[in-house]
Coordinates of N, CA and C and ligand atoms in Angstrom, one line a residue:
M1 N 0.8 -1.2 0.0 CA 0.0 0.0 0.0 C 0.9 1.3 0.0
L2 N 1.8 1.3 1.0 CA 2.7 2.5 1.1 C 4.1 2.0 1.2
E3 N 4.9 2.7 0.4 CA 6.4 2.4 0.4 C 7.1 3.7 0.5
V4 N 7.8 3.9 1.7 CA 8.6 5.1 1.9 C 10.1 4.6 1.7
S5 N 10.8 5.4 1.0 CA 12.2 5.0 0.7 C 13.2 6.1 0.7
G6 N 14.2 6.0 1.6 CA 15.2 7.1 1.7 C 14.7 8.4 2.0
L7 N 13.5 8.5 2.7 CA 12.9 9.8 2.9 C 13.7 10.7 3.8
T8 N 13.9 11.9 3.4 CA 14.7 12.9 4.1 C 14.1 14.2 4.1
K9 N 14.1 14.9 5.2 CA 13.7 16.3 5.3 C 14.7 17.1 6.1
R10 N 15.2 18.1 5.4 CA 16.1 19.1 6.1 C 15.3 20.4 6.3
F11 N 15.5 20.9 7.5 CA 15.0 22.3 7.8 C 16.3 23.1 8.0
G12 N 16.6 23.9 7.0 CA 17.9 24.7 7.1 C 19.0 23.7 7.2
G13 N 19.8 23.8 8.2 CA 21.0 22.9 8.4 C 20.6 21.7 9.2
F14 N 19.4 21.6 9.7 CA 19.0 20.5 10.6 C 18.2 19.4 9.8
T15 N 18.6 18.2 9.9 CA 17.9 17.1 9.2 C 17.0 16.4 10.2
A16 N 15.7 16.6 10.0 CA 14.7 16.0 11.0 C 14.4 14.6 10.6
V17 N 14.4 14.2 9.3 CA 14.2 12.9 8.9 C 15.3 12.5 7.9
S18 N 15.9 11.4 8.1 CA 17.1 11.1 7.4 C 17.2 9.7 6.8
G19 N 16.9 9.6 5.6 CA 17.0 8.3 4.9 C 16.0 7.2 5.4
V20 N 14.8 7.6 5.8 CA 13.9 6.7 6.4 C 13.2 5.8 5.3
S21 N 13.2 4.5 5.6 CA 12.5 3.6 4.7 C 11.7 2.6 5.5
F22 N 10.4 2.4 5.0 CA 9.6 1.3 5.6 C 8.4 1.1 4.6
S23 N 7.7 0.0 4.8 CA 6.5 -0.1 3.9 C 5.4 -0.7 4.8
V24 N 4.2 -0.4 4.3 CA 3.0 -0.9 5.0 C 2.1 -1.6 4.0
A25 N 1.8 -2.9 4.3 CA 1.0 -3.7 3.5 C -0.5 -3.4 3.6
E26 N -1.3 -3.6 2.6 CA -2.7 -3.4 2.7 C -3.3 -4.1 3.9
G27 N -4.1 -3.4 4.7 CA -4.8 -4.0 5.8 C -4.0 -4.2 7.0
E28 N -2.8 -3.7 7.0 CA -1.9 -3.8 8.1 C -1.8 -2.6 9.0
I29 N -1.5 -2.7 10.2 CA -1.2 -1.6 11.1 C 0.3 -1.6 11.5
L30 N 0.9 -0.5 11.1 CA 2.4 -0.3 11.4 C 2.5 0.7 12.5
G31 N 3.2 0.3 13.6 CA 3.4 1.3 14.7 C 4.7 2.0 14.4
L32 N 4.6 3.3 14.4 CA 5.8 4.2 14.2 C 6.1 4.8 15.6
I33 N 7.2 4.3 16.2 CA 7.5 4.6 17.6 C 8.8 5.4 17.7
G34 N 9.0 6.1 18.7 CA 10.3 6.8 18.9 C 10.1 7.9 19.9
P35 N 11.2 8.4 20.5 CA 11.1 9.5 21.5 C 10.7 10.8 20.9
N36 N 10.3 11.7 21.7 CA 10.0 13.1 21.2 C 11.1 13.6 20.3
G37 N 10.7 14.2 19.2 CA 11.7 14.8 18.4 C 12.4 13.9 17.4
S38 N 12.0 12.6 17.4 CA 12.7 11.7 16.5 C 12.2 11.7 15.1
G39 N 11.2 12.5 14.8 CA 10.8 12.7 13.3 C 9.6 12.0 12.9
K40 N 8.8 11.6 13.9 CA 7.5 10.9 13.6 C 6.5 11.8 12.9
S41 N 6.2 12.9 13.5 CA 5.2 13.8 12.9 C 5.8 14.4 11.5
T42 N 7.0 14.6 11.5 CA 7.6 15.1 10.2 C 7.4 14.1 9.1
T43 N 7.6 12.8 9.5 CA 7.4 11.7 8.5 C 5.9 11.8 8.0
F44 N 5.0 12.0 8.9 CA 3.6 12.1 8.5 C 3.4 13.3 7.6
N45 N 4.0 14.4 7.9 CA 3.9 15.6 7.1 C 4.5 15.4 5.7
L46 N 5.5 14.6 5.6 CA 6.0 14.3 4.3 C 5.1 13.4 3.5
I47 N 4.5 12.4 4.1 CA 3.6 11.5 3.4 C 2.3 12.2 3.0
A48 N 1.9 13.1 3.9 CA 0.6 13.7 3.6 C 0.7 15.0 2.8
G49 N 1.9 15.4 2.5 CA 2.1 16.5 1.6 C 2.3 17.9 2.3
L50 N 2.3 17.9 3.6 CA 2.5 19.2 4.2 C 3.9 19.8 4.0
H51 N 4.8 18.9 3.9 CA 6.2 19.2 3.5 C 6.5 18.4 2.2
A52 N 7.3 19.0 1.4 CA 7.9 18.3 0.3 C 9.2 17.6 0.8
P53 N 9.5 16.4 0.4 CA 10.7 15.7 0.8 C 11.9 16.4 0.3
S54 N 13.0 16.5 1.1 CA 14.3 17.0 0.5 C 14.9 15.9 -0.4
A55 N 14.7 14.7 0.0 CA 15.1 13.5 -0.9 C 14.3 12.3 -0.5
G56 N 14.3 11.3 -1.4 CA 13.6 10.1 -1.2 C 12.3 10.1 -1.8
S57 N 11.6 9.0 -1.6 CA 10.3 8.8 -2.3 C 9.2 8.3 -1.4
V58 N 8.0 8.6 -1.7 CA 6.8 8.1 -1.0 C 5.9 7.5 -2.1
R59 N 5.7 6.2 -2.1 CA 4.8 5.6 -3.1 C 3.6 5.0 -2.5
L60 N 2.4 5.4 -3.1 CA 1.2 4.8 -2.7 C 0.7 3.8 -3.8
K61 N 0.6 2.6 -3.5 CA 0.3 1.5 -4.5 C 1.2 1.7 -5.8
G62 N 2.4 2.0 -5.6 CA 3.4 2.1 -6.7 C 3.5 3.4 -7.3
E63 N 2.6 4.3 -7.0 CA 2.6 5.7 -7.6 C 3.3 6.7 -6.7
E64 N 4.3 7.4 -7.3 CA 5.0 8.4 -6.5 C 4.1 9.6 -6.1
I65 N 4.0 9.8 -4.8 CA 3.2 11.0 -4.4 C 4.0 12.0 -3.6
G66 N 5.3 11.7 -3.4 CA 6.1 12.7 -2.6 C 6.1 14.1 -3.3
G67 N 5.9 15.1 -2.5 CA 5.9 16.5 -3.1 C 4.5 16.9 -3.7
L68 N 3.5 16.0 -3.8 CA 2.2 16.5 -4.2 C 1.6 17.3 -3.1
L69 N 0.6 18.1 -3.5 CA -0.1 18.9 -2.5 C -1.0 18.1 -1.6
P70 N -1.2 18.5 -0.4 CA -2.0 17.8 0.6 C -3.4 17.4 0.1
A71 N -4.1 18.3 -0.6 CA -5.4 17.9 -1.1 C -5.4 16.8 -2.1
S72 N -4.4 16.8 -3.0 CA -4.2 15.8 -4.0 C -3.9 14.5 -3.4
I73 N -3.1 14.5 -2.3 CA -2.7 13.2 -1.6 C -4.0 12.7 -0.9
C74 N -4.7 13.6 -0.3 CA -6.0 13.2 0.4 C -6.9 12.5 -0.6
H75 N -7.0 13.1 -1.8 CA -7.9 12.6 -2.8 C -7.5 11.2 -3.3
R76 N -6.2 10.9 -3.2 CA -5.7 9.6 -3.6 C -5.9 8.6 -2.5
G77 N -6.5 9.0 -1.3 CA -6.9 8.0 -0.3 C -6.0 8.0 0.9
I78 N -5.2 9.0 1.2 CA -4.5 9.1 2.5 C -5.1 10.2 3.3
A79 N -5.5 9.8 4.5 CA -6.0 10.8 5.5 C -5.1 10.8 6.7
R80 N -4.9 11.9 7.3 CA -4.1 11.9 8.5 C -4.8 12.7 9.6
T81 N -4.5 12.3 10.9 CA -4.9 13.2 12.0 C -3.7 14.0 12.4
F82 N -3.9 15.1 13.0 CA -2.9 15.9 13.6 C -2.7 15.6 15.0
Q83 N -1.4 15.7 15.5 CA -1.2 15.4 16.9 C -1.9 16.5 17.8
I84 N -1.9 17.7 17.3 CA -2.6 18.8 18.0 C -3.9 19.2 17.2
P85 N -5.1 18.7 17.6 CA -6.3 19.1 16.8 C -6.5 20.6 16.8
R86 N -6.9 21.0 15.6 CA -7.3 22.5 15.5 C -8.6 22.6 14.7
P87 N -9.7 22.1 15.3 CA -11.0 22.2 14.6 C -11.4 23.6 14.4
F88 N -12.5 23.8 13.6 CA -13.1 25.1 13.4 C -14.0 25.3 14.7
R89 N -13.6 26.2 15.6 CA -14.2 26.2 16.9 C -15.7 26.8 16.8
K90 N -16.0 27.6 15.8 CA -17.3 28.2 15.8 C -18.3 27.3 15.1
L91 N -17.9 26.2 14.5 CA -18.8 25.3 13.8 C -19.2 24.1 14.7
S92 N -20.3 23.5 14.3 CA -20.7 22.3 15.1 C -19.7 21.1 14.7
L93 N -19.8 20.1 15.5 CA -19.0 18.9 15.2 C -19.4 18.4 13.8
L94 N -20.7 18.3 13.5 CA -21.1 17.8 12.2 C -20.6 18.7 11.1
E95 N -20.6 20.0 11.2 CA -20.1 20.9 10.2 C -18.6 20.7 10.0
N96 N -17.9 20.5 11.1 CA -16.4 20.3 11.0 C -16.1 19.1 10.1
V97 N -16.9 18.0 10.4 CA -16.6 16.7 9.7 C -17.2 16.8 8.3
A98 N -18.3 17.5 8.1 CA -18.9 17.6 6.7 C -17.9 18.3 5.8
I99 N -17.2 19.3 6.3 CA -16.2 20.0 5.4 C -15.1 19.0 4.9
A100 N -14.7 18.1 5.8 CA -13.7 17.1 5.4 C -14.3 16.2 4.4
A101 N -15.6 15.8 4.6 CA -16.3 14.9 3.6 C -16.5 15.6 2.3
F102 N -16.8 16.9 2.3 CA -17.1 17.6 1.1 C -15.8 17.9 0.2
Y103 N -14.8 18.3 0.9 CA -13.5 18.6 0.1 C -12.5 17.5 0.0
G104 N -12.6 16.5 0.9 CA -11.6 15.5 1.0 C -11.8 14.2 0.2
Q105 N -12.9 14.0 -0.3 CA -13.2 12.8 -1.1 C -12.7 13.0 -2.5
D106 N -12.5 11.8 -3.2 CA -11.9 11.8 -4.5 C -13.0 12.1 -5.6
R107 N -14.2 12.2 -5.2 CA -15.3 12.5 -6.1 C -16.1 13.7 -5.7
K108 N -16.9 14.2 -6.6 CA -17.8 15.3 -6.2 C -18.9 14.8 -5.4
V109 N -19.2 15.4 -4.3 CA -20.3 15.0 -3.4 C -21.2 16.2 -3.2
S110 N -22.5 15.9 -3.0 CA -23.5 16.9 -2.7 C -23.3 17.3 -1.3
R111 N -23.9 18.4 -0.9 CA -24.0 18.9 0.5 C -24.6 17.8 1.4
E112 N -25.7 17.2 0.8 CA -26.4 16.1 1.6 C -25.5 14.9 1.8
Q113 N -24.8 14.5 0.8 CA -23.9 13.4 0.9 C -22.8 13.6 1.9
A114 N -22.3 14.9 1.9 CA -21.2 15.2 2.8 C -21.7 15.2 4.2
Y115 N -22.9 15.7 4.5 CA -23.5 15.6 5.8 C -23.8 14.2 6.3
A116 N -24.2 13.4 5.3 CA -24.5 12.0 5.7 C -23.2 11.3 6.0
A117 N -22.1 11.5 5.2 CA -20.8 10.9 5.5 C -20.3 11.4 6.9
A118 N -20.6 12.7 7.2 CA -20.1 13.2 8.4 C -20.8 12.6 9.6
A119 N -22.1 12.4 9.5 CA -22.9 11.8 10.6 C -22.4 10.4 10.8
D120 N -22.1 9.7 9.7 CA -21.6 8.3 9.8 C -20.2 8.3 10.5
A121 N -19.3 9.2 10.2 CA -18.0 9.2 10.8 C -18.1 9.5 12.3
L122 N -19.0 10.5 12.6 CA -19.2 10.8 14.0 C -19.7 9.7 14.8
G123 N -20.7 8.9 14.2 CA -21.2 7.7 14.8 C -20.1 6.7 15.1
L124 N -19.2 6.5 14.2 CA -18.1 5.6 14.3 C -17.3 5.9 15.6
V125 N -17.0 7.2 15.8 CA -16.2 7.5 16.9 C -17.0 7.9 18.2
Q126 N -18.3 7.7 18.1 CA -19.2 7.9 19.2 C -19.2 9.3 19.7
L127 N -19.3 10.2 18.7 CA -19.6 11.6 19.1 C -21.0 12.0 18.5
P128 N -21.7 13.0 19.2 CA -23.0 13.4 18.8 C -23.0 14.1 17.4
A129 N -24.0 13.9 16.6 CA -24.0 14.5 15.3 C -25.1 15.6 15.2
G130 N -25.7 15.9 16.3 CA -26.8 16.9 16.2 C -26.2 18.3 16.0
P131 N -27.0 19.3 15.5 CA -26.6 20.6 15.3 C -26.1 21.3 16.6
E132 N -26.6 20.8 17.7 CA -26.3 21.5 19.0 C -24.9 21.1 19.5
A133 N -24.3 20.0 18.9 CA -23.1 19.5 19.5 C -21.9 20.4 19.0
R134 N -21.3 21.1 19.9 CA -20.3 22.1 19.6 C -18.9 21.6 19.9
V135 N -17.9 22.3 19.4 CA -16.5 22.0 19.7 C -16.2 22.5 21.1
D136 N -16.7 23.7 21.5 CA -16.4 24.2 22.8 C -17.0 23.2 23.8
G137 N -16.2 22.9 24.8 CA -16.7 21.9 25.8 C -16.2 20.5 25.5
L138 N -15.7 20.2 24.3 CA -15.1 18.9 24.1 C -13.8 18.9 24.9
G139 N -13.6 17.8 25.6 CA -12.3 17.6 26.2 C -11.2 17.1 25.3
A140 N -10.1 16.7 25.8 CA -9.0 16.2 25.0 C -9.4 15.0 24.2
A141 N -10.2 14.1 24.9 CA -10.6 12.9 24.2 C -11.6 13.2 23.0
G142 N -12.5 14.1 23.3 CA -13.5 14.5 22.2 C -12.8 15.1 21.1
L143 N -11.8 15.9 21.3 CA -11.0 16.6 20.2 C -10.3 15.5 19.4
K144 N -9.7 14.5 20.1 CA -9.0 13.4 19.3 C -10.0 12.6 18.5
K145 N -11.2 12.4 19.0 CA -12.2 11.6 18.3 C -12.7 12.5 17.1
L146 N -12.9 13.8 17.3 CA -13.3 14.6 16.2 C -12.2 14.6 15.1
E147 N -11.0 14.7 15.5 CA -9.9 14.6 14.5 C -10.0 13.3 13.7
L148 N -10.2 12.2 14.4 CA -10.4 10.9 13.7 C -11.6 10.9 12.8
A149 N -12.7 11.5 13.2 CA -13.9 11.5 12.4 C -13.6 12.3 11.1
R150 N -12.9 13.4 11.2 CA -12.6 14.3 10.1 C -11.8 13.5 9.1
A151 N -10.8 12.7 9.6 CA -10.0 11.9 8.7 C -10.8 10.9 8.0
L152 N -11.7 10.2 8.7 CA -12.5 9.1 8.2 C -13.5 9.6 7.1
A153 N -14.0 10.8 7.3 CA -15.0 11.3 6.4 C -14.5 11.5 5.0
T154 N -13.2 11.5 4.8 CA -12.6 11.7 3.5 C -12.5 10.3 2.8
G155 N -12.9 9.3 3.4 CA -13.0 7.9 2.8 C -11.6 7.4 2.5
P156 N -10.7 7.4 3.5 CA -9.3 6.9 3.2 C -9.1 5.4 3.0
K157 N -8.1 5.1 2.3 CA -7.6 3.7 2.2 C -6.5 3.5 3.3
L158 N -5.8 4.6 3.4 CA -4.6 4.6 4.4 C -4.8 5.7 5.4
L159 N -4.8 5.4 6.6 CA -5.0 6.3 7.7 C -3.8 6.5 8.5
L160 N -3.4 7.8 8.7 CA -2.2 8.1 9.5 C -2.7 8.7 10.8
L161 N -2.4 8.1 11.9 CA -2.9 8.5 13.2 C -1.7 9.0 14.0
D162 N -1.7 10.3 14.3 CA -0.5 10.9 15.0 C -0.9 11.0 16.5
E163 N -0.5 10.1 17.3 CA -0.7 10.0 18.8 C -2.2 10.2 19.1
P164 N -3.0 9.3 18.6 CA -4.5 9.5 18.8 C -4.9 9.3 20.2
T165 N -4.1 8.9 21.2 CA -4.5 8.7 22.6 C -3.8 9.7 23.5
E166 N -3.0 10.6 23.0 CA -2.2 11.5 23.8 C -3.1 12.3 24.7
G167 N -2.9 12.2 26.0 CA -3.6 13.1 27.0 C -5.0 12.7 27.3
I168 N -5.4 11.4 27.0 CA -6.8 11.0 27.3 C -6.8 9.9 28.3
Q169 N -8.0 9.7 28.9 CA -8.3 8.7 29.9 C -8.2 7.3 29.4
P170 N -7.8 6.3 30.3 CA -7.7 4.9 29.8 C -9.0 4.4 29.2
N171 N -10.2 4.7 29.7 CA -11.4 4.1 29.1 C -11.6 4.6 27.7
V172 N -11.3 5.8 27.4 CA -11.4 6.4 26.1 C -10.3 5.8 25.1
V173 N -9.2 5.5 25.7 CA -8.1 4.9 25.0 C -8.6 3.6 24.4
Q174 N -9.3 2.8 25.3 CA -9.9 1.5 24.8 C -10.8 1.7 23.7
Q175 N -11.7 2.8 23.8 CA -12.7 3.0 22.8 C -12.0 3.3 21.4
I176 N -11.0 4.1 21.5 CA -10.3 4.5 20.2 C -9.6 3.3 19.6
G177 N -9.1 2.4 20.5 CA -8.5 1.2 20.1 C -9.6 0.3 19.4
D178 N -10.8 0.3 20.0 CA -11.9 -0.5 19.4 C -12.2 0.0 18.0
V179 N -12.3 1.4 17.8 CA -12.6 2.0 16.5 C -11.5 1.6 15.5
V180 N -10.3 1.7 15.9 CA -9.2 1.4 14.9 C -9.3 -0.1 14.5
E181 N -9.5 -1.0 15.5 CA -9.6 -2.4 15.2 C -10.8 -2.7 14.2
K182 N -11.9 -2.0 14.5 CA -13.1 -2.1 13.6 C -12.8 -1.7 12.2
L183 N -12.1 -0.6 12.1 CA -11.7 -0.1 10.7 C -10.9 -1.1 10.0
R184 N -10.0 -1.7 10.7 CA -9.1 -2.6 10.0 C -9.9 -3.9 9.7
G185 N -10.7 -4.4 10.7 CA -11.4 -5.6 10.5 C -12.5 -5.5 9.5
E186 N -13.3 -4.5 9.6 CA -14.5 -4.4 8.7 C -14.3 -3.7 7.4
R187 N -13.3 -2.7 7.4 CA -13.1 -1.9 6.2 C -11.8 -2.2 5.6
N188 N -11.0 -3.1 6.1 CA -9.7 -3.5 5.6 C -8.8 -2.2 5.4
M189 N -8.9 -1.3 6.4 CA -8.1 -0.1 6.3 C -6.7 -0.3 6.7
T190 N -5.8 0.3 6.1 CA -4.4 0.3 6.4 C -4.1 1.5 7.3
V191 N -3.3 1.2 8.3 CA -3.1 2.3 9.3 C -1.6 2.4 9.6
L192 N -1.1 3.7 9.7 CA 0.2 4.0 10.2 C -0.1 4.7 11.5
L193 N 0.4 4.2 12.6 CA 0.1 4.7 13.9 C 1.3 5.2 14.6
V194 N 1.3 6.5 14.9 CA 2.3 7.1 15.8 C 1.8 7.0 17.2
E195 N 2.5 6.4 18.1 CA 1.9 6.2 19.4 C 3.0 6.1 20.5
Q196 N 2.8 6.8 21.6 CA 3.7 6.7 22.8 C 3.2 5.7 23.8
K197 N 1.9 5.4 23.8 CA 1.3 4.4 24.8 C 1.6 3.0 24.2
L198 N 2.6 2.4 24.7 CA 3.1 1.2 24.0 C 2.1 0.0 24.2
P199 N 1.4 -0.2 25.3 CA 0.4 -1.2 25.3 C -0.6 -1.1 24.2
F200 N -1.0 0.2 24.0 CA -2.0 0.5 22.9 C -1.4 0.1 21.6
A201 N -0.2 0.5 21.3 CA 0.5 0.3 20.1 C 0.6 -1.2 19.9
R202 N 1.0 -2.0 20.9 CA 1.1 -3.4 20.8 C -0.2 -4.1 20.6
R203 N -1.2 -3.6 21.1 CA -2.5 -4.2 20.9 C -2.9 -4.1 19.4
L204 N -2.6 -3.0 18.8 CA -3.0 -2.8 17.4 C -2.1 -3.2 16.3
A205 N -0.8 -2.9 16.5 CA 0.2 -3.0 15.4 C 0.7 -4.4 15.2
Q206 N 0.9 -4.8 14.0 CA 1.6 -6.1 13.7 C 3.1 -5.9 13.5
H207 N 3.4 -4.7 13.0 CA 4.9 -4.4 12.8 C 5.2 -3.1 13.4
F208 N 6.5 -2.9 13.7 CA 6.9 -1.6 14.3 C 8.1 -1.1 13.5
C209 N 8.2 0.2 13.5 CA 9.3 0.9 13.0 C 9.8 1.9 14.1
I210 N 11.0 1.8 14.5 CA 11.4 2.7 15.6 C 12.4 3.7 15.0
L211 N 12.0 5.0 15.3 CA 12.8 6.1 14.8 C 13.6 6.7 16.0
E212 N 14.8 7.1 15.7 CA 15.7 7.7 16.6 C 16.5 8.8 15.9
R213 N 16.3 10.0 16.4 CA 17.0 11.1 15.7 C 16.9 11.1 14.2
G214 N 15.6 10.9 13.8 CA 15.4 11.0 12.3 C 15.7 9.8 11.5
R215 N 16.3 8.8 12.1 CA 16.7 7.6 11.4 C 15.9 6.3 11.9
V216 N 15.8 5.3 11.1 CA 15.2 4.1 11.5 C 16.2 3.3 12.4
A217 N 15.9 3.1 13.7 CA 16.8 2.4 14.6 C 16.6 0.9 14.4
A218 N 15.4 0.5 14.2 CA 15.0 -0.9 14.0 C 13.6 -1.0 13.4
S219 N 13.3 -2.1 12.8 CA 12.0 -2.4 12.4 C 11.7 -3.8 12.3
G220 N 10.4 -4.2 12.4 CA 10.1 -5.6 12.3 C 8.9 -6.0 13.2
K221 N 8.6 -7.3 13.3 CA 7.6 -7.7 14.3 C 8.3 -7.7 15.6
M222 N 7.4 -7.7 16.7 CA 7.9 -7.8 18.0 C 9.0 -8.8 18.2
S223 N 8.7 -10.0 17.7 CA 9.6 -11.1 17.8 C 11.0 -10.9 17.2
E224 N 11.0 -10.0 16.2 CA 12.3 -9.7 15.5 C 13.1 -8.6 16.1
L225 N 12.6 -7.9 17.0 CA 13.3 -6.8 17.6 C 14.2 -7.3 18.8
T226 N 15.3 -6.6 19.0 CA 16.2 -7.1 20.1 C 15.6 -6.7 21.4
N227 N 16.0 -7.5 22.4 CA 15.5 -7.2 23.8 C 15.8 -5.8 24.2
E228 N 17.0 -5.4 23.8 CA 17.4 -4.0 24.2 C 16.4 -3.0 23.7
L229 N 16.1 -3.1 22.4 CA 15.1 -2.1 21.8 C 13.7 -2.3 22.5
V230 N 13.3 -3.5 22.7 CA 12.0 -3.7 23.3 C 12.0 -3.1 24.7
D231 N 13.1 -3.3 25.4 CA 13.1 -2.7 26.8 C 13.1 -1.2 26.7
R232 N 13.8 -0.6 25.7 CA 13.9 0.8 25.6 C 12.6 1.5 25.1
Y233 N 11.9 0.9 24.2 CA 10.8 1.6 23.6 C 9.4 0.8 23.7
L234 N 9.4 -0.4 23.8 CA 8.2 -1.2 23.6 C 7.7 -2.0 24.7
K235 N 8.3 -1.8 25.9 CA 7.9 -2.6 27.0 C 6.5 -2.2 27.5
V236 N 5.7 -3.1 27.9 CA 4.3 -2.8 28.4 C 4.4 -2.3 29.8
Ligands
ADP1 N1 8.8 23.0 10.4 C1 9.9 22.7 11.1 N2 11.0 23.5 11.1 C2 12.1 23.2 11.8 N3 12.2 22.2 12.6 C3 11.2 21.3 12.6 C4 10.0 21.5 11.9 N4 9.2 20.5 12.2 C5 9.8 19.7 13.0 N5 11.0 20.2 13.3 C6 12.1 19.5 14.1 O1 12.3 18.2 13.7 C7 12.5 17.3 14.7 C8 11.4 16.2 14.7 O2 10.2 16.7 15.0 P1 8.9 15.8 14.9 O3 8.8 15.2 13.6 O4 7.7 16.7 15.3 O5 9.2 14.8 16.1 P2 8.2 13.7 16.8 O6 6.8 13.8 16.1 O7 8.9 12.4 16.6 O8 8.1 14.1 18.2 C9 12.4 18.1 16.0 O9 13.7 18.5 16.4 C10 11.6 19.3 15.6 O10 11.9 20.5 16.4
MG2 MG1 5.0 14.2 16.9

């Protein structure tokens, strides 16, 4: 589904992502792990088109997408959540998600279709879809769920989740895990998951890629990673 090869991003003299390579098979969940500042979000930004790569390639089903604009990448079937949600605060939850459904899909949709897709996505993450449901008053968990609903409403084949459980309560972490499992099980969605909560990552991901200072320190299944790496990054 996705093949990242030699991906590099320099900001001035600083190399945030350096020769990163990994691939994600269709229907798989790959956990992208690593300490703060190791280049996880920048990798997402390169895949989703927020940044153009300084070098390397990003292929979706064999087609090069590195350097395309975010809207164009979204229309090809990649949706991402942001680590820090920034919804439209004055709009309802439904309107926030409907905008994603309206502009993010690869086909022209009517206003009604966009609202229907938005209600569907909000239902999946268990947020209310009524016109009275506002962004103000949503806690950290609600904002993360809204972020996920906005991504889902674009109808992605590949979902990039950037720390979807950061700062939220254990019971909601479970709920979000259930949603991701359902997406993979029922919709055969492919997921790239950036996550610091390692029990959560281990519950969902089949393979891991560990970043350290912008480089791949190791990758593989749990059973293929060394004890030292597991102790350092992946212990429950
Ligand atoms: N737009 C940017 N300009 C300059 N430096 C950046 C930019 N984005 C990220 N960085 C730097 O790149 C490094 C990796 O950041 P990031 O990808 O956000 O890490 P992670 O998500 O793994 O915590 C950090 O040192 C960060 O300060
Ligand atoms: Mg990050």
